[in-house]
Tab-separated table of C-alpha atoms in Angstrom:
chain	number	residue	atom	x	y	z
A	5	MET	CA	-0.077	0.579	-0.021
A	6	ASN	CA	3.077	1.973	-0.267
A	7	SER	CA	1.102	4.414	-3.663
A	8	THR	CA	-2.279	5.014	-1.621
A	9	PRO	CA	-2.305	7.435	0.732
A	10	HIS	CA	-2.694	6.791	4.635
A	11	ILE	CA	-5.074	5.263	5.691
A	12	SER	CA	-6.463	5.719	9.508
A	13	ALA	CA	-6.053	2.644	12.156
A	14	PRO	CA	-8.591	0.663	12.744
A	15	ARG	CA	-11.963	2.033	13.846
A	16	ILE	CA	-14.495	-0.495	15.464
A	17	SER	CA	-17.066	0.408	16.785
A	18	PRO	CA	-18.763	-0.461	20.044
A	19	SER	CA	-21.651	-1.446	17.917
A	20	ALA	CA	-20.096	-3.683	15.874
A	21	LYS	CA	-19.077	-5.245	18.983
A	22	SER	CA	-22.391	-7.958	19.739
A	23	VAL	CA	-22.033	-11.135	17.151
A	24	GLY	CA	-24.848	-11.382	14.777
A	25	SER	CA	-25.153	-13.053	11.643
A	26	CYS	CA	-24.134	-10.161	9.780
A	27	ALA	CA	-22.549	-6.248	10.099
A	28	THR	CA	-22.786	-3.538	8.202
A	29	TYR	CA	-19.713	-2.290	7.118
A	30	VAL	CA	-19.114	1.255	6.016
A	31	PHE	CA	-16.638	2.529	3.420
A	32	ALA	CA	-17.609	6.099	2.405
A	33	VAL	CA	-20.282	8.550	3.241
A	34	CYS	CA	-22.222	11.223	0.328
A	35	ARG	CA	-24.704	12.605	-0.716
A	36	SER	CA	-27.524	11.264	-1.179
A	37	ASP	CA	-28.124	12.046	-4.740
A	38	HIS	CA	-24.253	10.301	-5.440
A	39	PRO	CA	-24.262	8.437	-9.137
A	40	ALA	CA	-24.886	4.568	-8.097
A	41	SER	CA	-23.333	1.667	-6.212
A	42	PRO	CA	-19.475	1.964	-7.116
A	43	SER	CA	-18.588	-0.184	-10.360
A	44	GLY	CA	-15.829	-2.166	-10.698
A	45	ALA	CA	-15.144	-2.806	-6.835
A	46	HIS	CA	-16.284	-5.676	-4.170
A	47	GLY	CA	-15.397	-4.746	-0.540
A	48	HIS	CA	-14.358	-7.736	1.360
A	49	ALA	CA	-14.771	-11.219	0.192
A	50	GLY	CA	-16.749	-13.253	1.490
A	51	GLY	CA	-18.828	-9.859	2.192
A	52	GLY	CA	-22.873	-9.337	0.235
A	53	PRO	CA	-23.144	-6.708	-2.682
A	54	LEU	CA	-21.866	-3.527	-2.106
A	55	ARG	CA	-24.987	-0.683	-2.156
A	56	LEU	CA	-26.326	1.928	-0.352
A	57	LEU	CA	-27.860	2.996	2.727
A	58	THR	CA	-30.268	6.244	2.740
A	59	VAL	CA	-29.857	8.783	4.907
A	60	GLY	CA	-31.588	11.897	4.679
A	61	SER	CA	-29.520	13.934	2.026
A	62	LEU	CA	-26.888	11.867	2.923
A	63	CYS	CA	-26.674	7.812	2.426
A	64	ALA	CA	-23.550	5.548	2.714
A	65	VAL	CA	-21.290	3.080	0.870
A	66	VAL	CA	-21.532	-0.415	2.678
A	67	GLN	CA	-21.945	-4.161	2.183
A	68	ASP	CA	-23.205	-7.066	4.664
A	69	VAL	CA	-19.903	-8.944	6.132
A	70	PRO	CA	-20.108	-11.956	8.492
A	71	ALA	CA	-19.771	-10.934	11.788
A	72	THR	CA	-18.635	-13.456	13.243
A	73	GLU	CA	-15.324	-12.510	10.806
A	74	PHE	CA	-15.492	-8.619	11.596
A	75	SER	CA	-16.150	-9.255	15.520
A	76	GLU	CA	-13.976	-6.696	17.229
A	77	THR	CA	-11.724	-9.711	18.271
A	78	ALA	CA	-11.137	-11.733	14.966
A	79	LEU	CA	-10.475	-8.339	13.658
A	80	ARG	CA	-7.702	-7.230	15.908
A	81	GLU	CA	-6.624	-11.502	15.161
A	82	ARG	CA	-6.357	-10.481	10.799
A	83	LEU	CA	-5.187	-7.068	10.713
A	84	GLY	CA	-2.476	-8.321	13.059
A	85	ASP	CA	-0.966	-10.039	10.377
A	86	ALA	CA	0.771	-7.990	7.282
A	87	ALA	CA	-0.758	-10.171	4.711
A	88	GLU	CA	-4.428	-10.016	5.941
A	89	LEU	CA	-4.143	-6.069	6.531
A	90	GLU	CA	-2.772	-5.183	3.608
A	91	ARG	CA	-5.704	-7.098	1.825
A	92	CYS	CA	-8.671	-5.656	3.762
A	93	ALA	CA	-7.062	-1.554	3.486
A	94	ARG	CA	-6.894	-2.478	0.123
A	95	ALA	CA	-10.673	-4.225	-0.525
A	96	HIS	CA	-11.530	-0.632	1.094
A	97	HIS	CA	-9.123	1.795	-0.540
A	98	GLY	CA	-10.674	0.285	-3.888
A	99	VAL	CA	-14.073	1.073	-2.435
A	100	VAL	CA	-13.801	4.235	-1.282
A	101	THR	CA	-11.786	5.377	-4.755
A	102	ALA	CA	-14.181	3.688	-6.932
A	103	THR	CA	-16.882	5.958	-4.779
A	104	THR	CA	-14.525	9.352	-4.998
A	105	ALA	CA	-14.384	8.547	-9.147
A	106	ASP	CA	-18.458	9.278	-9.063
A	107	GLY	CA	-17.994	12.295	-6.619
A	108	PRO	CA	-17.478	13.799	-3.817
A	109	ALA	CA	-17.338	10.926	-0.392
A	110	VAL	CA	-15.128	11.486	2.607
A	111	PRO	CA	-13.603	8.096	3.534
A	112	MET	CA	-14.314	6.263	6.172
A	113	PRO	CA	-11.482	4.706	8.683
A	114	LEU	CA	-10.339	1.072	8.048
A	115	ALA	CA	-12.792	-1.327	9.942
A	116	THR	CA	-15.442	0.849	10.595
A	117	LEU	CA	-18.488	-1.605	11.686
A	118	TYR	CA	-21.770	-1.156	13.297
A	119	LEU	CA	-23.947	-3.983	14.777
A	120	GLY	CA	-27.258	-3.692	11.673
A	121	ASP	CA	-28.282	-0.605	9.246
A	122	GLU	CA	-30.135	1.236	11.518
A	123	ARG	CA	-27.099	1.511	14.295
A	124	ALA	CA	-24.959	3.230	10.779
A	125	ARG	CA	-27.592	5.354	10.081
A	126	ALA	CA	-28.466	6.325	13.353
A	127	ALA	CA	-24.570	7.583	13.649
A	128	ILE	CA	-24.669	9.521	10.397
A	129	GLU	CA	-27.688	10.959	11.311
A	130	GLU	CA	-26.338	12.480	14.975
A	131	ASN	CA	-22.673	13.792	12.754
A	132	GLN	CA	-24.726	14.677	8.868
A	133	GLU	CA	-24.056	18.502	9.341
A	134	SER	CA	-20.237	17.650	10.115
A	135	PHE	CA	-20.355	15.493	6.734
A	136	ARG	CA	-22.073	18.032	4.455
A	137	LEU	CA	-19.607	20.518	5.597
A	138	ALA	CA	-16.519	17.854	4.574
A	139	LEU	CA	-18.372	16.855	1.374
A	140	ASP	CA	-18.352	21.124	0.833
A	141	ARG	CA	-14.410	21.053	1.115
A	142	ILE	CA	-14.007	18.283	-1.255
A	143	THR	CA	-16.261	18.737	-4.207
A	144	GLY	CA	-14.130	19.513	-6.709
A	145	ARG	CA	-10.837	18.459	-5.395
A	146	ALA	CA	-8.193	15.947	-4.394
A	147	GLU	CA	-5.845	14.935	-2.447
A	148	TRP	CA	-2.804	15.134	-3.485
A	149	ALA	CA	0.652	13.597	-1.441
A	150	VAL	CA	3.907	15.587	-2.337
A	151	LYS	CA	7.141	14.144	-0.123
A	152	VAL	CA	11.209	15.276	-0.691
A	153	TYR	CA	14.290	13.866	-0.120
A	154	LEU	CA	17.733	13.910	-0.049
A	155	THR	CA	19.461	11.714	-2.322
A	156	GLN	CA	23.057	10.575	-1.957
A	157	SER	CA	24.344	8.726	-4.808
A	158	ALA	CA	27.859	5.834	-4.332
A	159	THR	CA	29.976	8.228	-5.995
A	160	THR	CA	27.862	11.606	-3.825
A	161	ALA	CA	28.735	9.194	-1.130
A	162	ARG	CA	32.100	8.609	-1.509
A	163	SER	CA	32.787	12.867	-1.225
A	164	VAL	CA	31.100	13.079	1.449
A	165	ALA	CA	32.552	10.448	3.317
A	166	PRO	CA	36.093	9.873	2.512
A	167	ASP	CA	38.311	7.184	4.160
A	168	ILE	CA	39.052	8.864	7.393
A	169	ARG	CA	41.367	5.620	8.863
A	170	GLN	CA	44.778	6.130	5.962
A	171	THR	CA	46.450	8.704	3.781
A	172	PRO	CA	48.752	7.362	1.352
A	173	GLY	CA	51.989	8.102	0.851
A	174	SER	CA	55.253	8.335	-0.934
A	175	GLY	CA	55.961	4.388	-0.251
A	176	ALA	CA	54.256	1.181	-1.173
A	177	GLY	CA	51.177	1.867	1.089
A	178	PRO	CA	49.478	3.713	2.841
A	179	ARG	CA	50.140	6.096	6.274
A	180	PRO	CA	47.530	6.618	9.435
A	181	VAL	CA	46.599	10.228	9.205
A	182	SER	CA	47.618	11.652	12.287
A	183	GLY	CA	45.038	12.747	15.021
A	184	ARG	CA	44.938	16.255	14.548
A	185	ALA	CA	43.978	15.123	11.042
A	186	TYR	CA	41.543	12.345	11.854
A	187	LEU	CA	39.123	14.504	13.791
A	188	ASP	CA	39.851	17.691	10.910
A	189	ARG	CA	38.279	14.783	8.473
A	190	LEU	CA	36.169	13.441	11.075
A	191	ARG	CA	34.800	17.852	11.458
A	192	SER	CA	34.678	18.462	7.650
A	193	ARG	CA	32.602	15.265	7.151
A	194	GLN	CA	30.399	16.369	9.664
A	195	ASN	CA	30.233	19.620	7.526
A	196	LEU	CA	29.284	18.264	5.025
A	197	ARG	CA	26.495	16.192	5.735
A	198	GLU	CA	24.963	19.843	7.950
A	199	GLN	CA	25.427	21.453	4.313
A	200	HIS	CA	23.297	19.424	2.247
A	201	ARG	CA	20.432	18.980	4.638
A	202	GLU	CA	20.198	22.057	5.483
A	203	SER	CA	19.699	22.912	1.490
A	204	ALA	CA	17.297	20.211	1.161
A	205	VAL	CA	15.071	21.580	3.996
A	206	ALA	CA	15.311	24.582	2.168
A	207	ALA	CA	14.490	23.203	-0.973
A	208	ALA	CA	12.023	21.281	0.650
A	209	GLU	CA	10.619	24.531	2.349
A	210	ARG	CA	10.945	26.153	-1.087
A	211	VAL	CA	8.500	23.103	-2.489
A	212	ASP	CA	5.566	23.522	0.452
A	213	ARG	CA	5.251	27.160	-0.672
A	214	ALA	CA	4.799	26.497	-3.968
A	215	VAL	CA	2.927	23.747	-3.091
A	216	ARG	CA	0.576	25.923	-1.535
A	217	GLU	CA	-0.303	28.391	-3.716
A	218	LEU	CA	-2.269	26.064	-4.761
A	219	ALA	CA	-4.221	24.651	-2.580
A	220	VAL	CA	-7.305	25.224	-0.197
A	221	ALA	CA	-5.878	23.193	2.407
A	222	THR	CA	-2.509	21.433	3.556
A	223	VAL	CA	-1.403	18.456	6.087
A	224	PRO	CA	1.987	17.551	7.144
A	225	ARG	CA	2.569	13.913	8.241
A	226	ARG	CA	6.402	12.799	9.662
A	227	PRO	CA	8.365	11.888	7.226
A	228	HIS	CA	9.422	7.615	6.349
A	229	GLY	CA	12.335	6.646	8.122
A	230	PRO	CA	14.810	4.543	6.654
A	231	GLU	CA	13.118	0.937	6.559
A	232	VAL	CA	10.708	2.496	4.156
A	233	THR	CA	12.731	5.392	2.052
A	234	GLY	CA	15.624	3.366	1.889
A	235	LYS	CA	19.379	3.919	3.263
A	236	ASP	CA	20.451	6.018	-0.025
A	237	ARG	CA	17.035	8.980	0.679
A	238	THR	CA	16.061	10.926	3.492
A	239	GLN	CA	12.230	12.288	3.591
A	240	ILE	CA	12.928	15.719	4.786
A	241	MET	CA	8.912	15.808	3.494
A	242	ASN	CA	6.070	14.336	3.707
A	243	MET	CA	2.555	16.462	3.001
A	244	ALA	CA	-0.408	16.038	1.838
A	245	TYR	CA	-2.497	19.096	-0.077
A	246	LEU	CA	-6.074	19.759	-1.093
A	247	ILE	CA	-5.695	21.017	-4.782
A	248	ALA	CA	-8.622	21.480	-6.867
A	249	GLU	CA	-9.169	19.323	-9.892
A	250	ASP	CA	-8.720	22.157	-12.552
A	251	ARG	CA	-5.355	23.254	-11.215
A	252	ASN	CA	-3.735	19.687	-11.746
A	253	GLU	CA	-1.852	20.624	-14.504
A	254	GLU	CA	-0.644	23.904	-12.821
A	255	LEU	CA	1.065	22.030	-10.242
A	256	ALA	CA	2.451	19.282	-12.732
A	257	ALA	CA	3.811	22.695	-14.488
A	258	THR	CA	5.138	24.149	-11.270
A	259	ILE	CA	6.649	20.614	-9.504
A	260	GLY	CA	8.274	20.343	-13.385
A	261	ARG	CA	10.244	24.453	-13.208
A	262	LEU	CA	11.093	23.123	-9.432
A	263	ARG	CA	12.716	19.836	-10.226
A	264	ALA	CA	14.552	21.194	-13.493
A	265	SER	CA	16.364	23.750	-11.160
A	266	PRO	CA	20.079	23.735	-9.929
A	267	ASP	CA	19.384	24.042	-6.401
A	268	PHE	CA	17.697	20.775	-6.480
A	269	ASP	CA	20.565	19.145	-7.543
A	270	GLY	CA	20.558	15.588	-5.205
A	271	ILE	CA	16.855	16.079	-4.697
A	272	GLU	CA	14.128	14.482	-5.113
A	273	ILE	CA	10.711	15.438	-5.525
A	274	ASP	CA	8.101	13.106	-5.198
A	275	VAL	CA	4.387	13.311	-5.867
A	276	THR	CA	1.230	11.262	-5.964
A	277	GLY	CA	-2.382	11.835	-6.601
A	278	PRO	CA	-4.581	12.662	-7.163
A	279	TRP	CA	-5.960	10.391	-4.563
A	280	ALA	CA	-9.425	10.513	-2.261
A	281	PRO	CA	-9.363	12.585	0.404
A	282	TYR	CA	-8.549	10.904	3.210
A	283	SER	CA	-6.427	13.551	5.016
A	284	PHE	CA	-9.511	16.519	4.994
A	285	THR	CA	-12.413	14.264	6.019
A	286	ASP	CA	-11.669	12.995	9.117
A	287	GLY	CA	-14.431	10.260	9.003
A	288	GLY	CA	-12.748	8.623	12.233
A	289	ASP	CA	-14.589	11.911	14.530
A	290	LEU	CA	-17.355	12.270	12.265
A	291	ALA	CA	-18.733	8.445	12.677
A	292	GLY	CA	-18.759	9.379	16.468
A	293	HIS	CA	-19.679	6.590	18.077
A	294	SER	CA	-23.304	4.662	18.928
């Protein structure tokens, strides 16, 4: 799921803790005039067909799922397994993506479940004004993820981190460096690293300023560590932007100009989208508890 936007942690409603024959799984909330149930998506394996649950002027994209497989205990066990978590997240994201392709929709967190339609309807009714405001905010807009990295090739690594243990002499082999030279090289290497990072931070700030001019809202995220980015890339910036759909070409042109700038040598800008607006609708808080 590295190419998809952030999906909130599983939310297991108290309404779904009791075990019946079926539970109602809620993927997204949209306006009642949304065209139809999302086509090309099937939801979770073992569940029923996707359908729309009308709640006044809103509707929810839902699926009947086996309550025994989606109980609190069963879900905690299943989602504790990385492969199963990925399968569930992909199924959830597939329905959300198909829904937003037909019109604005508020994505709900992974594993938003209720014991039947009435519990789901009550939770949505309780927060219907917040859902309407969120839908107004995202209509005609989409989420874009922009990340900035400081990269380091093998050649750069050698120039930044020379061999500080020894230096060639005039004889047949290398001779040890003096203690002072050793410390000088350590300081030089540290200074170069700091300079590279400061340049990357400045580049990231420049990217953020440029994209903010196109966006109506932004959400910062914690940069990923080397376990995600790889040891040869340091993530300096990780941001989500809500941008009007008619400004997509402006975004592409802006990023293209920045990438072509000589100031961005050794700096990588990664842009992905458009995505469903996960970062700008907070469906977890909107759903509440019932």
